[in-house]
PDB file of C-alpha atoms in Angstrom:
ATOM      1  CA  VAL A   2     -11.006 -12.416 -23.760  1.00 65.00           C
ATOM      2  CA  LEU A   3      -8.015 -10.767 -25.358  1.00 67.00           C
ATOM      3  CA  THR A   4      -8.086 -11.167 -29.095  1.00 65.00           C
ATOM      4  CA  GLY A   5      -5.785 -13.419 -31.017  1.00 63.00           C
ATOM      5  CA  SER A   6      -6.093 -15.829 -33.905  1.00 62.00           C
ATOM      6  CA  PRO A   7      -9.557 -15.461 -35.485  1.00 61.00           C
ATOM      7  CA  GLY A   8     -10.276 -19.203 -35.482  1.00 67.00           C
ATOM      8  CA  GLY A   9      -9.342 -19.672 -31.845  1.00 76.00           C
ATOM      9  CA  LEU A  10     -11.221 -16.568 -30.783  1.00 82.00           C
ATOM     10  CA  ALA A  11     -14.451 -17.647 -32.492  1.00 84.00           C
ATOM     11  CA  ARG A  12     -14.320 -21.124 -30.987  1.00 84.00           C
ATOM     12  CA  ILE A  13     -13.617 -19.962 -27.435  1.00 86.00           C
ATOM     13  CA  THR A  14     -16.273 -17.244 -27.710  1.00 88.00           C
ATOM     14  CA  ALA A  15     -18.849 -19.865 -28.736  1.00 90.00           C
ATOM     15  CA  LEU A  16     -17.856 -22.238 -25.927  1.00 87.00           C
ATOM     16  CA  GLU A  17     -17.949 -19.489 -23.290  1.00 89.00           C
ATOM     17  CA  ALA A  18     -21.325 -18.195 -24.506  1.00 92.00           C
ATOM     18  CA  ALA A  19     -22.733 -21.746 -24.493  1.00 93.00           C
ATOM     19  CA  ALA A  20     -21.578 -22.072 -20.879  1.00 91.00           C
ATOM     20  CA  GLY A  21     -23.596 -18.966 -20.011  1.00 92.00           C
ATOM     21  CA  TYR A  22     -20.784 -16.403 -19.810  1.00 91.00           C
ATOM     22  CA  THR A  23     -20.873 -12.957 -21.352  1.00 90.00           C
ATOM     23  CA  VAL A  24     -17.783 -12.573 -23.541  1.00 91.00           C
ATOM     24  CA  ASP A  25     -15.910  -9.326 -24.092  1.00 90.00           C
ATOM     25  CA  HIS A  26     -13.190  -8.940 -26.711  1.00 89.00           C
ATOM     26  CA  LEU A  27     -10.303  -6.603 -26.060  1.00 88.00           C
ATOM     27  CA  THR A  28      -8.279  -5.809 -29.143  1.00 83.00           C
ATOM     28  CA  THR A  29      -5.040  -4.609 -27.529  1.00 86.00           C
ATOM     29  CA  TYR A  30      -3.045  -5.048 -24.355  1.00 89.00           C
ATOM     30  CA  THR A  31      -3.510  -1.302 -23.846  1.00 92.00           C
ATOM     31  CA  ASP A  32      -7.283  -1.912 -23.608  1.00 92.00           C
ATOM     32  CA  PHE A  33      -6.566  -4.568 -20.968  1.00 93.00           C
ATOM     33  CA  VAL A  34      -4.229  -2.319 -18.971  1.00 95.00           C
ATOM     34  CA  ASN A  35      -6.814   0.487 -19.037  1.00 96.00           C
ATOM     35  CA  LEU A  36      -9.498  -1.631 -17.322  1.00 96.00           C
ATOM     36  CA  THR A  37     -10.369  -0.254 -13.903  1.00 96.00           C
ATOM     37  CA  ASP A  38     -10.204  -2.670 -10.963  1.00 96.00           C
ATOM     38  CA  THR A  39     -14.016  -2.826 -10.956  1.00 95.00           C
ATOM     39  CA  GLN A  40     -14.042  -3.789 -14.641  1.00 95.00           C
ATOM     40  CA  LEU A  41     -11.126  -6.221 -14.316  1.00 95.00           C
ATOM     41  CA  PHE A  42     -12.580  -8.161 -11.398  1.00 93.00           C
ATOM     42  CA  GLU A  43     -15.920  -8.675 -13.151  1.00 92.00           C
ATOM     43  CA  TYR A  44     -14.232 -11.353 -15.273  1.00 91.00           C
ATOM     44  CA  MET A  45     -14.317 -14.989 -14.146  1.00 88.00           C
ATOM     45  CA  HIS A  46     -11.349 -15.816 -16.353  1.00 88.00           C
ATOM     46  CA  ILE A  47      -9.292 -14.355 -19.161  1.00 92.00           C
ATOM     47  CA  TRP A  48      -8.090 -16.018 -22.357  1.00 90.00           C
ATOM     48  CA  ASP A  49      -4.995 -14.265 -23.737  1.00 88.00           C
ATOM     49  CA  LEU A  50      -4.838 -15.517 -27.322  1.00 82.00           C
ATOM     50  CA  GLY A  51      -2.593 -12.713 -28.496  1.00 74.00           C
ATOM     51  CA  PHE A  52       0.546 -13.580 -30.360  1.00 71.00           C
ATOM     52  CA  TYR A  53       3.854 -12.137 -31.417  1.00 70.00           C
ATOM     53  CA  ASN A  54       3.961  -9.376 -28.777  1.00 75.00           C
ATOM     54  CA  SER A  55       5.651  -9.779 -25.426  1.00 81.00           C
ATOM     55  CA  LEU A  56       3.773  -8.684 -22.328  1.00 87.00           C
ATOM     56  CA  ASN A  57       5.192  -5.305 -21.265  1.00 90.00           C
ATOM     57  CA  ALA A  58       5.540  -4.274 -17.605  1.00 93.00           C
ATOM     58  CA  ALA A  59       2.107  -2.611 -17.419  1.00 95.00           C
ATOM     59  CA  THR A  60       0.376  -5.649 -18.939  1.00 92.00           C
ATOM     60  CA  GLN A  61       2.225  -7.992 -16.591  1.00 92.00           C
ATOM     61  CA  ALA A  62       1.239  -5.853 -13.582  1.00 94.00           C
ATOM     62  CA  GLN A  63      -2.436  -6.021 -14.598  1.00 95.00           C
ATOM     63  CA  PHE A  64      -2.272  -9.814 -14.986  1.00 93.00           C
ATOM     64  CA  VAL A  65      -0.442 -10.198 -11.647  1.00 92.00           C
ATOM     65  CA  LYS A  66      -3.102  -8.092  -9.899  1.00 94.00           C
ATOM     66  CA  TYR A  67      -5.881 -10.167 -11.480  1.00 94.00           C
ATOM     67  CA  ILE A  68      -4.305 -13.527 -10.616  1.00 93.00           C
ATOM     68  CA  THR A  69      -3.361 -12.613  -7.048  1.00 92.00           C
ATOM     69  CA  GLN A  70      -7.010 -11.661  -6.467  1.00 91.00           C
ATOM     70  CA  GLY A  71      -8.166 -15.132  -7.577  1.00 90.00           C
ATOM     71  CA  GLY A  72      -8.515 -14.702 -11.339  1.00 90.00           C
ATOM     72  CA  ALA A  73      -7.768 -17.483 -13.810  1.00 91.00           C
ATOM     73  CA  VAL A  74      -5.845 -16.861 -17.044  1.00 92.00           C
ATOM     74  CA  TRP A  75      -5.032 -18.875 -20.165  1.00 89.00           C
ATOM     75  CA  TRP A  76      -1.861 -17.487 -21.725  1.00 88.00           C
ATOM     76  CA  ASN A  77      -1.262 -18.568 -25.252  1.00 83.00           C
ATOM     77  CA  GLY A  78       2.446 -18.594 -25.962  1.00 81.00           C
ATOM     78  CA  GLU A  79       4.048 -18.351 -29.348  1.00 79.00           C
ATOM     79  CA  ASN A  80       5.012 -20.932 -31.939  1.00 77.00           C
ATOM     80  CA  TYR A  81       8.731 -21.364 -32.211  1.00 73.00           C
ATOM     81  CA  GLY A  82      10.162 -19.092 -34.863  1.00 66.00           C
ATOM     82  CA  GLY A  83      13.195 -17.329 -33.454  1.00 69.00           C
ATOM     83  CA  ALA A  84      13.760 -14.563 -30.929  1.00 72.00           C
ATOM     84  CA  VAL A  85      11.027 -12.202 -32.125  1.00 70.00           C
ATOM     85  CA  PHE A  86       8.361 -14.854 -31.539  1.00 74.00           C
ATOM     86  CA  GLN A  87       9.836 -16.231 -28.330  1.00 80.00           C
ATOM     87  CA  ALA A  88       9.658 -12.779 -26.715  1.00 83.00           C
ATOM     88  CA  LYS A  89       6.070 -13.518 -25.656  1.00 84.00           C
ATOM     89  CA  ASP A  90       7.024 -16.947 -24.285  1.00 87.00           C
ATOM     90  CA  ILE A  91       9.826 -15.411 -22.240  1.00 87.00           C
ATOM     91  CA  SER A  92       7.548 -12.689 -20.867  1.00 88.00           C
ATOM     92  CA  ILE A  93       5.025 -15.347 -19.772  1.00 90.00           C
ATOM     93  CA  VAL A  94       7.783 -17.394 -18.122  1.00 91.00           C
ATOM     94  CA  ASN A  95       9.030 -14.303 -16.280  1.00 90.00           C
ATOM     95  CA  MET A  96       5.518 -13.524 -15.039  1.00 90.00           C
ATOM     96  CA  VAL A  97       4.909 -17.099 -13.859  1.00 93.00           C
ATOM     97  CA  THR A  98       8.205 -16.934 -11.955  1.00 93.00           C
ATOM     98  CA  THR A  99       7.191 -13.593 -10.384  1.00 91.00           C
ATOM     99  CA  LEU A 100       3.882 -15.144  -9.316  1.00 92.00           C
ATOM    100  CA  GLY A 101       5.649 -17.979  -7.474  1.00 94.00           C
ATOM    101  CA  GLY A 102       5.299 -20.678 -10.133  1.00 94.00           C
ATOM    102  CA  GLY A 103       8.905 -21.789  -9.880  1.00 94.00           C
ATOM    103  CA  THR A 104      11.383 -21.317 -12.689  1.00 92.00           C
ATOM    104  CA  PRO A 105       9.980 -22.736 -15.921  1.00 93.00           C
ATOM    105  CA  THR A 106      12.197 -22.588 -19.000  1.00 91.00           C
ATOM    106  CA  VAL A 107      11.454 -22.714 -22.708  1.00 88.00           C
ATOM    107  CA  ASN A 108      13.528 -24.971 -24.947  1.00 85.00           C
ATOM    108  CA  SER A 109      14.945 -23.583 -28.205  1.00 78.00           C
ATOM    109  CA  PHE A 110      14.060 -26.647 -30.325  1.00 81.00           C
ATOM    110  CA  ASP A 111      12.712 -25.581 -33.723  1.00 79.00           C
ATOM    111  CA  PRO A 112      10.627 -28.214 -35.561  1.00 79.00           C
ATOM    112  CA  GLY A 113      10.985 -26.283 -38.832  1.00 76.00           C
ATOM    113  CA  PRO A 114       8.445 -24.444 -40.996  1.00 75.00           C
ATOM    114  CA  SER A 115       6.177 -27.446 -41.565  1.00 76.00           C
ATOM    115  CA  GLY A 116       6.833 -28.989 -38.162  1.00 81.00           C
ATOM    116  CA  ILE A 117       3.607 -30.567 -36.976  1.00 88.00           C
ATOM    117  CA  GLU A 118       4.381 -32.059 -33.586  1.00 89.00           C
ATOM    118  CA  SER A 119       2.340 -34.683 -31.749  1.00 91.00           C
ATOM    119  CA  ALA A 120       1.873 -34.613 -27.996  1.00 93.00           C
ATOM    120  CA  THR A 121       0.383 -37.151 -25.596  1.00 93.00           C
ATOM    121  CA  ILE A 122      -2.350 -35.683 -23.389  1.00 93.00           C
ATOM    122  CA  GLU A 123      -1.677 -36.444 -19.723  1.00 92.00           C
ATOM    123  CA  ALA A 124      -4.324 -38.693 -18.123  1.00 90.00           C
ATOM    124  CA  GLU A 125      -5.709 -36.116 -15.666  1.00 89.00           C
ATOM    125  CA  PHE A 126      -6.616 -33.842 -18.597  1.00 88.00           C
ATOM    126  CA  ARG A 127      -8.567 -36.489 -20.532  1.00 87.00           C
ATOM    127  CA  LEU A 128     -11.728 -36.080 -18.490  1.00 81.00           C
ATOM    128  CA  ALA A 129     -13.718 -34.153 -21.116  1.00 75.00           C
ATOM    129  CA  ASN A 130     -13.023 -36.512 -24.004  1.00 77.00           C
ATOM    130  CA  SER A 131     -11.214 -39.707 -24.895  1.00 81.00           C
ATOM    131  CA  ALA A 132      -8.465 -38.185 -27.083  1.00 87.00           C
ATOM    132  CA  THR A 133      -4.995 -39.330 -26.037  1.00 92.00           C
ATOM    133  CA  THR A 134      -2.952 -37.170 -28.404  1.00 92.00           C
ATOM    134  CA  THR A 135      -3.069 -33.702 -29.916  1.00 91.00           C
ATOM    135  CA  GLN A 136      -1.013 -31.850 -32.508  1.00 90.00           C
ATOM    136  CA  PHE A 137       0.650 -28.431 -32.587  1.00 87.00           C
ATOM    137  CA  ALA A 138       2.177 -26.489 -35.474  1.00 85.00           C
ATOM    138  CA  ARG A 139       5.742 -25.407 -34.617  1.00 84.00           C
ATOM    139  CA  PRO A 140       5.281 -25.332 -30.844  1.00 87.00           C
ATOM    140  CA  SER A 141       7.683 -23.967 -28.299  1.00 86.00           C
ATOM    141  CA  TYR A 142       8.375 -26.418 -25.505  1.00 90.00           C
ATOM    142  CA  PHE A 143       8.851 -26.078 -21.785  1.00 92.00           C
ATOM    143  CA  ASP A 144      11.729 -28.260 -20.665  1.00 90.00           C
ATOM    144  CA  SER A 145      11.419 -27.184 -17.035  1.00 93.00           C
ATOM    145  CA  PHE A 146       7.948 -26.773 -15.555  1.00 94.00           C
ATOM    146  CA  GLY A 147       8.600 -24.951 -12.275  1.00 94.00           C
ATOM    147  CA  THR A 148       5.657 -25.874 -10.056  1.00 95.00           C
ATOM    148  CA  GLY A 149       3.367 -26.370 -13.056  1.00 95.00           C
ATOM    149  CA  THR A 150       1.912 -29.606 -14.393  1.00 94.00           C
ATOM    150  CA  PRO A 151       2.368 -30.561 -18.048  1.00 95.00           C
ATOM    151  CA  MET A 152      -1.002 -30.896 -19.793  1.00 93.00           C
ATOM    152  CA  CYS A 153       0.653 -32.841 -22.586  1.00 94.00           C
ATOM    153  CA  LYS A 154       4.167 -33.930 -23.537  1.00 95.00           C
ATOM    154  CA  ARG A 155       5.909 -34.277 -26.878  1.00 93.00           C
ATOM    155  CA  VAL A 156       5.638 -37.828 -28.181  1.00 92.00           C
ATOM    156  CA  ALA A 157       9.242 -37.880 -29.451  1.00 87.00           C
ATOM    157  CA  ASN A 158      10.684 -36.442 -26.211  1.00 87.00           C
ATOM    158  CA  THR A 159       8.512 -36.883 -23.131  1.00 89.00           C
ATOM    159  CA  ALA A 160      10.632 -34.402 -21.158  1.00 92.00           C
ATOM    160  CA  TRP A 161       9.238 -31.489 -23.221  1.00 93.00           C
ATOM    161  CA  ALA A 162       5.748 -30.028 -22.821  1.00 93.00           C
ATOM    162  CA  PRO A 163       4.034 -27.566 -25.165  1.00 92.00           C
ATOM    163  CA  VAL A 164       1.349 -26.843 -22.544  1.00 92.00           C
ATOM    164  CA  VAL A 165       1.851 -26.418 -18.794  1.00 94.00           C
ATOM    165  CA  VAL A 166      -0.847 -25.632 -16.223  1.00 93.00           C
ATOM    166  CA  TRP A 167      -0.612 -23.832 -12.927  1.00 92.00           C
ATOM    167  CA  LYS A 168      -3.875 -24.696 -11.235  1.00 87.00           C
ATOM    168  CA  THR A 169      -6.077 -21.931  -9.835  1.00 81.00           C
ATOM    169  CA  GLY A 170      -4.724 -20.824  -6.479  1.00 81.00           C
ATOM    170  CA  SER A 171      -1.207 -22.155  -7.069  1.00 86.00           C
ATOM    171  CA  LEU A 172       0.192 -18.805  -8.244  1.00 84.00           C
TER     172      LEU A 172
END
């Protein structure tokens, strides 16, 4: 697990531990890049909850190596808030494209500082609970999904998705 927001990190750590996984926290992308192949491939999956920073070339290379060897990653993009925040979103999009995930694009819609946005959860992702909607604070939206599948779509514009999934083995 790469560290990120404290609340999200604590929740995911608890869920992973309850599922029987040993959880490691890496505090920087440099720590991630410095993992040896033996260390890297011990992980079943990686949650990148970092924010604000784009993924530099070395970090992207480490993720590409991990994914092409069968690893699964959750990349947490950035809330919309201008170019400095969208740098991470753009670096994720570039990496997905490099990995063969098509050409996703991020929309520049800004819901504003108090913009709580509702999204409808797509049916195939409602297996674990009965919730049909979720909310995001100032999300960025994909308006082109490449070969990915939207996990949910904005209620007010069903062409935009704040979460897109590339299923294991598709990248």
